[in-house]
XYZ file of C-alpha atoms in Angstrom:
744
model
C 5.668 22.880 14.649
C 2.713 21.482 16.586
C 2.536 22.633 20.214
C 3.420 19.862 22.674
C 0.137 20.259 24.554
C -1.808 20.045 21.297
C 0.148 17.006 20.183
C -0.875 15.162 23.338
C -4.543 15.564 22.404
C -4.146 14.926 18.660
C -2.375 11.662 19.470
C -5.547 10.668 21.359
C -7.994 11.774 18.671
C -8.555 8.254 17.306
C -7.585 5.957 20.196
C -5.771 5.982 23.516
C -2.090 5.192 22.790
C -1.657 3.933 26.352
C -4.232 1.169 25.856
C -4.038 -2.005 23.793
C -4.319 -1.164 20.107
C -4.488 -3.279 16.941
C -3.104 -1.271 13.980
C -4.814 -3.652 11.551
C -8.162 -2.478 12.976
C -7.156 1.102 13.560
C -10.628 2.560 12.884
C -12.473 0.395 15.418
C -11.607 2.710 18.317
C -12.739 6.079 19.651
C -10.625 8.935 20.891
C -11.273 12.183 22.730
C -12.315 15.675 21.689
C -15.703 14.886 20.133
C -18.829 16.898 20.961
C -21.260 14.382 22.417
C -24.224 16.634 21.803
C -23.425 16.799 18.076
C -24.506 13.273 17.174
C -25.117 9.622 17.988
C -22.840 6.861 19.218
C -22.061 3.679 17.241
C -24.951 1.623 18.548
C -27.483 4.348 17.789
C -26.048 4.857 14.313
C -26.254 1.138 13.558
C -29.885 1.061 14.671
C -30.663 3.985 12.395
C -28.865 2.418 9.437
C -30.783 -0.836 9.799
C -34.063 1.103 9.791
C -33.352 2.784 6.425
C -35.577 1.619 3.521
C -32.787 0.660 1.108
C -33.797 -2.761 -0.227
C -35.328 -1.673 -3.517
C -32.842 1.038 -4.388
C -30.000 0.727 -6.907
C -26.750 0.089 -5.069
C -25.123 3.488 -5.733
C -28.237 5.201 -4.398
C -28.629 2.866 -1.422
C -25.001 3.295 -0.436
C -25.268 7.081 -0.789
C -28.373 7.083 1.436
C -26.531 5.106 4.105
C -23.559 7.472 3.948
C -25.922 10.447 3.993
C -27.419 9.117 7.234
C -24.003 8.619 8.825
C -22.747 12.081 7.897
C -25.981 13.642 9.125
C -25.892 11.927 12.514
C -22.157 11.514 13.250
C -20.628 13.075 16.309
C -18.208 15.769 15.232
C -14.699 16.564 16.374
C -13.986 20.237 16.983
C -11.242 20.756 19.483
C -9.133 23.618 20.773
C -5.995 21.522 20.262
C -6.424 20.808 16.550
C -6.937 22.668 13.258
C -8.552 19.607 11.680
C -12.103 18.460 12.196
C -13.148 14.845 12.493
C -15.815 12.175 12.704
C -16.441 9.918 15.669
C -17.594 6.608 14.134
C -14.948 5.558 11.643
C -15.334 1.779 11.454
C -17.214 1.748 8.125
C -20.587 1.301 9.823
C -22.559 1.536 6.565
C -21.222 -1.882 5.556
C -23.882 -3.593 7.680
C -26.595 -2.515 5.222
C -24.474 -2.229 2.072
C -21.073 -3.859 1.538
C -21.426 -6.901 3.787
C -24.896 -7.658 2.486
C -23.968 -7.195 -1.179
C -20.723 -9.154 -0.842
C -22.770 -12.082 0.430
C -25.222 -11.684 -2.457
C -22.355 -11.626 -4.962
C -21.208 -15.067 -3.792
C -24.477 -16.515 -5.059
C -23.794 -14.958 -8.463
C -20.254 -16.331 -8.719
C -18.989 -19.728 -9.859
C -19.262 -21.914 -6.714
C -16.243 -23.989 -7.759
C -14.073 -20.863 -7.950
C -15.410 -19.587 -4.619
C -14.348 -22.876 -3.002
C -10.995 -22.760 -4.782
C -10.436 -19.222 -3.500
C -11.035 -20.431 0.046
C -8.678 -23.376 -0.465
C -5.698 -21.481 -1.861
C -5.999 -18.926 0.949
C -6.196 -21.662 3.571
C -3.160 -23.603 2.333
C -0.916 -20.613 1.602
C -0.639 -21.152 -2.143
C -2.040 -17.674 -2.607
C -3.538 -14.779 -0.716
C -6.626 -13.423 -2.391
C -9.238 -10.898 -1.362
C -11.207 -8.252 -3.209
C -9.138 -5.087 -3.030
C -10.655 -1.630 -2.529
C -7.516 -0.318 -0.869
C -5.416 1.283 -3.613
C -7.506 4.290 -4.632
C -6.170 7.695 -5.634
C -8.819 10.281 -6.572
C -8.119 13.003 -9.097
C -6.877 15.489 -6.515
C -6.433 18.108 -9.228
C -10.199 18.099 -9.834
C -10.895 18.372 -6.125
C -8.523 21.314 -5.726
C -9.870 23.169 -8.758
C -13.557 22.442 -8.207
C -14.038 21.754 -4.513
C -16.974 19.665 -3.329
C -19.524 22.049 -4.861
C -17.782 22.020 -8.228
C -17.662 18.220 -8.241
C -21.456 18.195 -7.890
C -21.926 20.796 -10.640
C -19.690 18.912 -13.053
C -21.558 15.654 -12.408
C -24.871 17.443 -13.008
C -23.556 18.738 -16.334
C -22.622 15.254 -17.503
C -25.890 13.781 -16.291
C -27.731 16.364 -18.351
C -25.536 15.631 -21.373
C -26.335 11.908 -21.128
C -30.023 12.677 -20.784
C -29.948 14.907 -23.873
C -27.969 12.326 -25.867
C -30.307 9.508 -24.869
C -27.490 7.600 -23.124
C -28.776 8.016 -19.577
C -29.566 4.383 -18.833
C -31.065 3.326 -15.503
C -27.585 2.257 -14.412
C -26.058 5.596 -15.418
C -28.864 7.545 -13.766
C -28.291 5.640 -10.508
C -24.563 6.365 -10.796
C -25.192 10.115 -11.070
C -27.871 10.062 -8.383
C -25.395 8.456 -5.997
C -22.917 11.266 -6.676
C -25.578 13.911 -6.140
C -26.678 12.404 -2.833
C -23.239 11.663 -1.437
C -21.568 14.966 -2.241
C -24.641 16.902 -1.093
C -24.346 14.981 2.180
C -20.731 16.173 2.446
C -21.909 19.768 2.030
C -24.523 19.264 4.735
C -21.831 17.823 7.003
C -19.839 21.010 6.435
C -22.938 23.030 7.355
C -23.140 21.138 10.645
C -19.466 21.653 11.329
C -19.658 25.364 10.571
C -22.641 25.828 12.892
C -20.790 24.068 15.699
C -17.502 25.898 15.049
C -19.260 29.275 15.224
C -20.347 28.452 18.776
C -16.824 27.699 19.985
C -14.727 30.312 21.769
C -11.285 28.719 21.624
C -8.490 30.416 19.673
C -8.477 28.173 16.595
C -12.280 28.216 16.159
C -12.472 31.312 13.956
C -9.816 30.022 11.550
C -11.547 26.641 11.377
C -14.897 28.320 10.693
C -13.565 30.419 7.823
C -11.829 27.389 6.350
C -14.982 25.261 6.434
C -17.125 28.049 4.990
C -14.806 28.369 1.998
C -14.860 24.609 1.436
C -18.647 24.598 1.758
C -19.076 27.087 -1.065
C -16.165 26.424 -3.401
C -12.630 25.148 -3.903
C -9.872 25.785 -1.347
C -8.220 29.192 -1.517
C -5.399 28.788 1.028
C -2.795 26.214 2.019
C -4.685 25.387 5.208
C -7.969 24.956 3.317
C -6.289 22.609 0.828
C -4.955 20.523 3.721
C -8.399 20.416 5.317
C -9.980 19.274 2.036
C -7.446 16.457 1.647
C -8.088 15.339 5.202
C -11.887 15.509 4.866
C -11.880 13.573 1.607
C -9.585 10.949 3.126
C -11.549 10.406 6.329
C -14.939 10.235 4.566
C -13.697 7.996 1.752
C -11.738 5.546 3.868
C -13.901 5.393 6.976
C -17.417 6.009 5.685
C -17.349 5.206 1.951
C -15.019 2.173 2.374
C -12.404 3.114 -0.221
C -8.902 3.465 1.190
C -7.168 6.599 -0.122
C -3.595 5.598 -0.971
C -1.990 8.916 -1.803
C -2.462 12.373 -0.317
C -2.433 14.613 -3.359
C -1.055 13.875 -6.815
C 2.336 14.490 -5.262
C 1.660 16.318 -2.002
C 4.184 19.042 -2.778
C 2.831 19.481 -6.319
C -0.810 19.627 -5.226
C -0.165 22.095 -2.417
C 2.515 24.279 -3.990
C 0.169 26.804 -5.691
C -1.510 27.481 -2.329
C 1.825 27.630 -0.527
C 3.199 30.121 -3.055
C 0.086 32.328 -3.053
C -0.066 32.448 0.749
C 3.555 33.499 1.001
C 3.372 36.079 -1.801
C 0.191 37.626 -0.404
C 1.606 37.778 3.110
C -1.327 35.785 4.437
C 0.992 33.341 6.208
C 4.702 33.014 6.826
C 6.580 29.814 6.000
C 6.748 29.067 9.707
C 2.957 29.314 9.965
C 2.494 27.061 6.928
C 4.833 24.538 8.541
C 2.707 24.829 11.678
C -0.447 23.787 9.752
C 1.498 21.026 8.041
C 2.627 19.560 11.363
C -0.983 19.205 12.559
C -1.912 17.678 9.204
C 0.817 15.028 9.278
C 0.035 14.152 12.882
C -3.456 12.983 11.882
C -2.032 9.843 10.233
C 0.515 9.244 12.920
C -2.356 9.291 15.409
C -4.555 6.979 13.318
C -1.760 4.397 13.308
C -2.464 2.357 10.165
C -0.041 -0.608 10.243
C 0.793 -0.220 6.545
C 1.226 3.534 6.869
C -0.552 6.297 4.967
C 1.401 7.112 1.798
C 2.101 10.281 -0.086
C 4.784 11.064 -2.624
C 6.955 14.047 -3.467
C 8.724 15.277 -6.575
C 8.665 14.124 -10.165
C 9.702 15.487 -13.547
C 8.065 18.172 -15.681
C 7.517 17.754 -19.419
C 10.532 20.013 -20.089
C 12.780 17.710 -18.070
C 13.044 19.917 -14.995
C 12.406 18.632 -11.480
C 9.072 19.124 -9.736
C 10.751 19.425 -6.355
C 10.231 22.874 -4.878
C 10.573 24.837 -1.666
C 7.506 23.125 -0.221
C 9.134 19.703 -0.772
C 11.921 20.775 1.577
C 9.460 22.133 4.140
C 7.487 18.881 4.164
C 10.636 16.848 4.823
C 11.807 19.270 7.523
C 8.470 19.222 9.341
C 8.182 15.438 9.051
C 11.711 15.009 10.358
C 11.048 17.337 13.276
C 7.912 15.478 14.311
C 9.883 12.220 14.805
C 7.089 10.116 13.260
C 7.088 7.205 10.783
C 3.479 7.450 9.617
C 2.604 8.788 7.071
C 5.217 7.148 4.877
C 6.874 9.127 2.105
C 7.727 8.059 -1.434
C 10.358 10.179 -3.161
C 10.366 10.257 -6.955
C 14.036 10.138 -7.917
C 15.646 11.019 -11.234
C 18.924 12.422 -12.494
C 17.397 15.888 -12.087
C 16.569 15.431 -8.384
C 18.151 18.282 -6.409
C 21.121 17.245 -4.310
C 19.602 19.072 -1.346
C 16.632 16.661 -1.419
C 18.910 13.644 -1.682
C 21.078 14.860 1.198
C 18.081 15.508 3.425
C 16.618 12.086 2.672
C 19.974 10.397 3.199
C 20.386 12.120 6.533
C 16.919 11.026 7.658
C 17.549 7.412 6.685
C 21.038 7.364 8.207
C 19.934 8.890 11.507
C 16.718 7.012 12.168
C 15.641 4.740 9.293
C 13.007 7.300 8.300
C 9.940 5.947 6.522
C 11.137 6.776 3.012
C 11.198 4.769 -0.215
C 13.071 5.944 -3.300
C 11.068 5.542 -6.504
C 13.175 5.729 -9.655
C 11.259 7.497 -12.398
C 12.938 6.063 -15.535
C 12.174 2.444 -14.619
C 8.686 3.253 -13.368
C 7.815 5.285 -16.467
C 8.880 2.365 -18.645
C 6.745 0.027 -16.523
C 3.647 2.236 -16.894
C 4.117 2.486 -20.653
C 4.316 -1.321 -20.715
C 0.564 -1.630 -20.264
C -0.437 0.993 -22.818
C 0.014 4.426 -21.253
C 1.437 7.234 -23.346
C 4.709 8.851 -22.324
C 2.792 11.894 -21.064
C 0.512 9.688 -18.930
C 3.490 7.713 -17.631
C 5.537 10.828 -16.858
C 2.839 12.013 -14.459
C 2.171 8.615 -12.865
C 0.784 8.453 -9.358
C 2.336 6.274 -6.675
C -0.289 4.309 -4.755
C 0.010 2.277 -1.586
C 3.561 1.056 -0.976
C 5.095 1.890 -4.361
C 2.522 0.829 -6.979
C 2.232 2.857 -10.168
C -0.953 4.258 -11.706
C -2.065 6.619 -14.442
C -3.176 9.825 -12.768
C -6.909 10.396 -12.715
C -7.659 7.492 -15.081
C -6.668 4.192 -13.493
C -8.339 1.948 -10.945
C -6.086 -1.020 -10.216
C -6.993 -3.607 -7.610
C -4.423 -6.025 -6.254
C -5.558 -9.604 -6.740
C -3.589 -12.831 -6.166
C -0.471 -12.903 -3.982
C 1.124 -15.951 -5.631
C 3.427 -18.011 -3.395
C 6.269 -19.193 -5.651
C 7.657 -21.339 -2.826
C 4.399 -23.308 -2.763
C 4.978 -24.183 -6.416
C 8.296 -25.768 -5.353
C 6.510 -27.675 -2.603
C 3.908 -28.963 -5.059
C 6.568 -30.521 -7.293
C 7.451 -32.847 -4.405
C 3.794 -33.776 -3.808
C 2.707 -33.983 -7.459
C 0.389 -31.044 -6.824
C -1.332 -32.602 -3.794
C -1.748 -30.321 -0.797
C -1.202 -32.405 2.305
C -2.581 -29.762 4.675
C -5.921 -29.610 2.849
C -5.785 -33.248 1.763
C -6.783 -32.344 -1.782
C -5.270 -31.643 -5.176
C -4.502 -27.932 -5.608
C -1.551 -28.040 -7.963
C -1.338 -29.852 -11.271
C -0.011 -33.384 -11.574
C 3.528 -32.965 -12.851
C 4.629 -36.544 -12.198
C 5.903 -38.694 -9.372
C 9.417 -37.872 -8.223
C 10.883 -40.959 -9.884
C 9.751 -39.609 -13.244
C 11.728 -36.379 -12.830
C 14.926 -37.953 -14.070
C 16.786 -34.805 -15.089
C 16.974 -31.334 -13.633
C 15.195 -30.113 -16.758
C 12.278 -32.359 -15.751
C 12.208 -30.885 -12.238
C 12.511 -27.282 -13.403
C 9.750 -27.710 -15.979
C 7.514 -29.271 -13.323
C 8.103 -26.258 -11.080
C 7.205 -23.839 -13.890
C 3.990 -25.767 -14.571
C 3.034 -25.622 -10.883
C 3.800 -21.882 -10.773
C 1.916 -21.234 -13.989
C -1.071 -23.121 -12.589
C -1.169 -20.897 -9.495
C -1.087 -17.792 -11.710
C -3.936 -19.181 -13.824
C -5.940 -20.003 -10.690
C -5.399 -16.433 -9.484
C -6.610 -14.995 -12.777
C -9.677 -17.253 -12.883
C -10.664 -16.388 -9.305
C -10.090 -12.680 -9.881
C -12.064 -12.563 -13.125
C -14.957 -14.338 -11.445
C -14.994 -12.126 -8.336
C -14.248 -8.733 -9.832
C -17.185 -8.681 -12.200
C -19.004 -7.580 -9.046
C -16.647 -4.901 -7.719
C -19.045 -2.018 -8.376
C -22.043 -4.170 -7.434
C -20.584 -4.836 -3.979
C -19.050 -1.417 -3.361
C -19.952 1.416 -5.754
C -17.035 3.867 -5.908
C -19.254 6.931 -6.050
C -17.008 9.305 -4.118
C -13.921 8.343 -6.130
C -15.668 8.173 -9.517
C -17.066 11.684 -9.150
C -13.519 13.060 -9.203
C -12.631 11.238 -12.466
C -13.950 12.964 -15.562
C -13.706 9.889 -17.806
C -16.123 8.052 -15.483
C -18.584 10.930 -15.801
C -18.246 10.938 -19.595
C -19.028 7.226 -19.678
C -21.661 7.427 -16.951
C -19.986 4.440 -15.291
C -18.514 3.622 -11.932
C -14.717 3.846 -11.946
C -14.511 0.281 -10.654
C -17.008 -0.893 -13.258
C -15.192 0.195 -16.408
C -15.510 3.959 -16.035
C -11.784 4.694 -16.276
C -9.334 4.159 -19.131
C -7.185 1.678 -17.208
C -9.310 -0.674 -15.100
C -6.508 -3.063 -14.186
C -5.421 -5.788 -11.790
C -2.060 -6.343 -10.130
C -0.778 -9.853 -9.379
C 2.109 -10.383 -6.964
C 5.159 -12.599 -7.309
C 5.815 -13.549 -3.669
C 8.645 -15.572 -2.057
C 10.611 -15.197 -5.277
C 14.149 -15.610 -3.883
C 13.063 -18.579 -1.756
C 11.908 -20.281 -4.939
C 15.096 -19.388 -6.849
C 17.390 -20.661 -4.087
C 15.344 -23.843 -3.737
C 15.509 -24.584 -7.456
C 19.271 -24.057 -7.441
C 19.711 -26.278 -4.365
C 17.902 -29.112 -6.130
C 20.053 -28.618 -9.220
C 23.332 -28.586 -7.323
C 22.824 -31.245 -4.666
C 20.410 -33.674 -6.327
C 21.201 -33.580 -10.033
C 24.758 -32.190 -10.308
C 26.555 -33.507 -7.221
C 24.113 -36.391 -6.607
C 24.463 -36.115 -2.823
C 20.968 -37.548 -2.475
C 18.040 -38.488 -4.671
C 14.941 -36.375 -5.159
C 12.954 -38.970 -3.195
C 15.461 -38.771 -0.341
C 15.273 -34.966 -0.379
C 11.502 -35.233 -0.184
C 11.877 -37.267 3.003
C 14.341 -34.710 4.418
C 11.785 -31.964 3.816
C 9.020 -34.065 5.329
C 11.224 -34.433 8.426
C 11.744 -30.651 8.444
C 15.523 -31.121 8.150
C 15.698 -33.014 11.455
C 18.691 -35.374 11.290
C 20.047 -33.681 8.147
C 21.793 -30.732 9.729
C 25.108 -31.225 7.899
C 23.384 -31.275 4.519
C 21.360 -28.208 5.487
C 24.517 -26.323 6.478
C 26.202 -27.308 3.219
C 23.223 -26.095 1.172
C 23.106 -22.804 3.042
C 26.806 -22.246 2.342
C 26.443 -22.832 -1.381
C 27.439 -19.767 -3.440
C 24.510 -20.306 -5.791
C 22.087 -17.950 -4.048
C 20.159 -15.069 -5.536
C 21.522 -11.648 -4.537
C 25.249 -12.343 -4.745
C 26.051 -11.618 -8.361
C 26.473 -15.374 -8.952
C 26.132 -15.986 -12.730
C 24.155 -19.222 -12.379
C 21.772 -17.812 -9.759
C 21.313 -14.592 -11.711
C 20.565 -16.486 -14.920
C 17.839 -18.561 -13.312
C 16.475 -15.640 -11.317
C 16.207 -13.510 -14.460
C 14.498 -16.310 -16.372
C 12.045 -16.989 -13.543
C 11.236 -13.300 -13.069
C 10.584 -13.011 -16.793
C 8.434 -16.173 -16.766
C 6.096 -14.766 -14.116
C 5.871 -11.351 -15.779
C 5.082 -12.918 -19.151
C 2.315 -15.033 -17.641
C 0.699 -11.994 -16.005
C 1.353 -8.799 -17.950
C -1.363 -7.580 -20.308
C -3.588 -10.629 -19.888
C -7.112 -9.187 -20.325
C -9.319 -9.054 -17.234
C -13.111 -8.922 -16.934
C -13.253 -5.116 -16.514
C -11.823 -4.101 -19.880
C -8.327 -3.727 -18.455
C -5.295 -5.973 -18.050
C -3.191 -7.718 -15.440
C 0.090 -6.206 -14.240
C 2.914 -8.113 -12.581
C 4.195 -7.010 -9.162
C 7.405 -8.055 -7.421
C 6.711 -7.312 -3.809
C 5.037 -9.317 -1.124
C 3.321 -7.073 1.467
C 2.969 -9.385 4.504
C 2.891 -12.501 2.353
C 6.429 -13.388 3.428
C 5.046 -13.961 6.930
C 1.598 -15.379 6.190
C 2.759 -17.594 3.327
C 5.743 -18.662 5.400
C 3.533 -19.921 8.217
C 1.687 -22.163 5.728
C 4.608 -23.401 3.646
C 6.570 -26.555 4.453
C 10.335 -27.010 4.525
C 12.143 -26.029 1.330
C 15.233 -27.358 -0.457
C 17.182 -24.154 0.260
C 17.417 -25.157 3.938
C 14.442 -23.186 5.197
C 12.387 -24.957 7.847
C 8.607 -25.281 7.844
C 6.764 -22.192 9.049
C 9.709 -19.814 8.810
C 9.272 -16.571 6.925
C 9.971 -16.521 3.193
C 11.860 -13.998 1.100
C 10.151 -10.697 0.435
C 9.983 -8.226 -2.425
C 12.824 -8.527 -4.957
C 15.203 -9.180 -2.082
C 17.295 -12.255 -1.245
C 16.489 -14.812 1.401
C 17.449 -13.337 4.777
C 21.157 -13.797 5.408
C 21.941 -15.213 1.966
C 23.335 -12.047 0.342
C 26.972 -12.459 1.312
C 28.842 -10.603 -1.426
C 27.865 -7.061 -0.541
C 25.358 -4.510 -1.662
C 26.892 -3.937 -5.104
C 26.445 -7.610 -5.966
C 22.884 -7.511 -4.619
C 21.923 -4.547 -6.803
C 23.573 -6.205 -9.803
C 21.490 -9.346 -9.266
C 18.260 -7.374 -8.846
C 18.796 -5.347 -12.015
C 19.216 -8.540 -14.045
C 15.523 -9.218 -13.319
C 14.559 -6.308 -15.623
C 12.476 -4.427 -13.036
C 10.380 -2.516 -15.597
C 8.835 -5.839 -16.654
C 6.903 -5.577 -13.409
C 4.316 -3.068 -14.577
C 2.727 -2.367 -11.199
C 5.761 -2.310 -8.900
C 9.169 -3.785 -8.102
C 11.020 -3.101 -4.852
C 14.443 -4.007 -3.544
C 15.335 -3.921 0.170
C 18.881 -2.961 1.131
C 20.441 -3.296 4.577
C 23.562 -1.256 5.302
C 25.895 -1.026 8.264
C 26.043 2.476 9.827
C 29.816 2.599 9.331
C 29.265 2.420 5.562
C 27.291 5.652 5.640
C 29.312 7.761 8.024
C 30.470 11.243 7.060
C 30.612 12.793 3.602
C 31.960 9.546 2.169
C 28.805 7.845 3.384
C 26.637 10.123 1.270
C 28.818 9.404 -1.768
C 28.466 5.636 -1.214
C 24.696 5.837 -0.781
C 24.270 8.191 -3.742
C 26.327 5.868 -5.962
C 24.143 2.912 -4.983
C 20.979 4.869 -5.700
C 22.332 6.177 -9.022
C 23.425 2.692 -10.115
C 19.980 1.307 -9.357
C 18.241 4.207 -11.120
C 20.393 4.070 -14.262
C 20.091 0.276 -14.367
C 16.303 0.507 -14.696
C 15.347 -0.187 -11.095
C 12.012 0.939 -9.703
C 11.710 1.249 -5.910
C 14.512 0.802 -3.403
C 14.494 1.177 0.381
C 17.075 0.992 3.138
C 17.550 -0.284 6.659
C 20.672 0.950 8.468
C 21.539 -1.180 11.496
C 24.236 -2.669 13.670
C 23.420 -6.218 14.711
C 24.569 -5.336 18.246
C 21.919 -2.599 18.407
C 19.185 -4.975 17.288
C 20.187 -7.662 19.748
C 20.216 -5.133 22.571
C 16.812 -3.848 21.427
C 15.473 -7.388 21.519
C 16.750 -7.902 25.067
C 15.938 -4.405 26.363
C 12.877 -3.158 24.413
C 12.238 -0.384 26.938
C 15.404 1.388 25.711
C 14.289 1.380 22.070
C 10.695 2.580 22.049
C 11.251 4.720 18.927
C 13.451 2.349 16.901
C 12.038 2.207 13.354
C 12.326 -0.711 10.945
C 11.535 -0.731 7.222
C 9.332 -3.810 6.665
C 7.904 -4.020 3.155
C 6.442 -0.752 1.914
C 6.128 0.770 5.346
C 7.941 1.311 8.649
C 6.984 -0.094 11.985
C 8.497 0.043 15.466
C 10.956 -2.674 16.406
C 9.003 -3.367 19.587
C 5.846 -4.065 17.570
C 7.470 -6.944 15.662
C 7.424 -10.616 16.622
C 10.659 -12.244 17.750
C 10.789 -14.286 14.551
C 10.597 -11.099 12.462
C 13.259 -9.463 14.619
C 15.539 -12.490 14.240
C 15.427 -12.178 10.446
C 16.632 -8.572 10.651
C 19.369 -9.525 13.091
C 20.515 -12.255 10.690
C 20.834 -9.788 7.806
C 22.554 -7.213 10.010
C 25.101 -9.817 11.134
C 25.651 -10.826 7.544
C 26.516 -7.305 6.317
C 28.894 -6.787 9.251
C 31.130 -9.673 8.140
């Protein structure tokens, strides 16, 4: 385990944890331990970048030149308290002469009407849309087998092949030139680091030097070298190249196991020493402090049906547990072959401290991946990216596009598609309220509004993403993917087999509950007219408290095993998936439906008016495939039953269910049996991802009143953990509501 004195300094490598820190801008800070004499500061680097003659160069070459300059002139981190090197200026400085400039240029090439529409739907909360470069997983297998030098040699081979075949177009030549320049710059960075390391006298310096020399001249040969390569690739890609690396290894235990095994068998290191290196490695991401967490996954299934979990899997969990951290976040591939020892360890970590774990059920996820054209073999070895998104290993680049707010579609039925906040028509005209005589009329109007938002999202995405590679060439990533080299194309410009888009179904349960409230109280019981309900919503439920309480007490809520709610929820989930899945995009790939919401439940909620389910304007919306907060009143078994009726594998990119449990449910050996039964039921029912919060409402209320006593209290948010004290009161209140509900 990392030495306490070393941990103090590693935790300050990227920023001072005692000072104000914004985890959404985690790379905009500087830490300690950098050699000032080794390079320039931010201002000097920016001056140098702006002086580079890049204007007439192809974008892959221009970007590579900018990155080359940064790697050549960066201050370097070499410190007696750390086994891992580092770079000083991490805030993507090259963007000032590349990305930002080219993104602005791309706007002039796009449809101006769709650019305006994109701005409008973001502003009113109908959708969140931005161009996504944040779900990248390189082919780690290539990096481990070839190293940085081998990546260059392989690219040279394919460049020569294209030249010989007469297929080396100007675009392809620029693509290969960018690879040559950028990876050569990485080698030169290693030269600089080696020269500096050789001058150091501290204890770790010799081991660091040997490690860097091996990586400079070939692939990694030891466990520590493999860790260093992963870290170097990550920090250069995310912070210099501007592509966020969303998995460490193709299964961290699978990628590292050959090195782990060789080191132990040769006697080079003991397991304790390997755990020591691993603790320093994991602390890098804890110190960086990305709000969404840095993901990696463990486990999987071999082609013969056996589990991929191994001795290293256990060591990773033990070290992570001992560090008492929640970042990185860990995804566990779960199947019927998963060793009980892994399940027990994970259960214990969740039960004790809400550890940052999500359980990813292979059968449902494999089916989802095959749903967009992957073979069984490709699906069996799927990568997990970001929170819990699927992807074909080494041959898929999927960017997340529109976060569609289903609750806004409900709102637009009441306004005939007119957005009162923007004072313009965003939705379609589905008729004045008086014309919606039957519930069938209302429901159909909602579906048309929802469908329109999906179509808007697809139109905006197709228009914007024609320029993905133009704005941000993915040179560093593409060089690891052999199919991109064979085609001579950027991975984000059609160079991979699956160049896809994911579209998110957000605020799903809020929409379901609202539809059912309209059915029950307007059309079935006729307690008020649709026009009167519209006025109630306009008044934000003021003066209608009794009606609001009655609606909230209705049994027809998603997540309770209610037949009516489940029927509509299943139909609505299928409707969205059908409108999204396998629709062709502009990159030669397809769209994939997603049922999770990231932070949309907060951002959309702030921009969405009062809803028929009793929710007030501005309050958070439902998230993921989970019920509205506090509305799941029939227990966890009923909740899982409702979720499985949505056919999770229809969501080809991801589907996640949040479960909250009372600690008493999970106590002792019986607690493990209860939890294991829930997980097994979800897995066998075709579920994809599932995650747990284990709380007493009394604990949360005390934590809200006395935050100083709960500095390390973790909460599972969407696809990541955060600290309770870092959440707003409104977010905390939603967790307290659910915790009170399960205690009844």
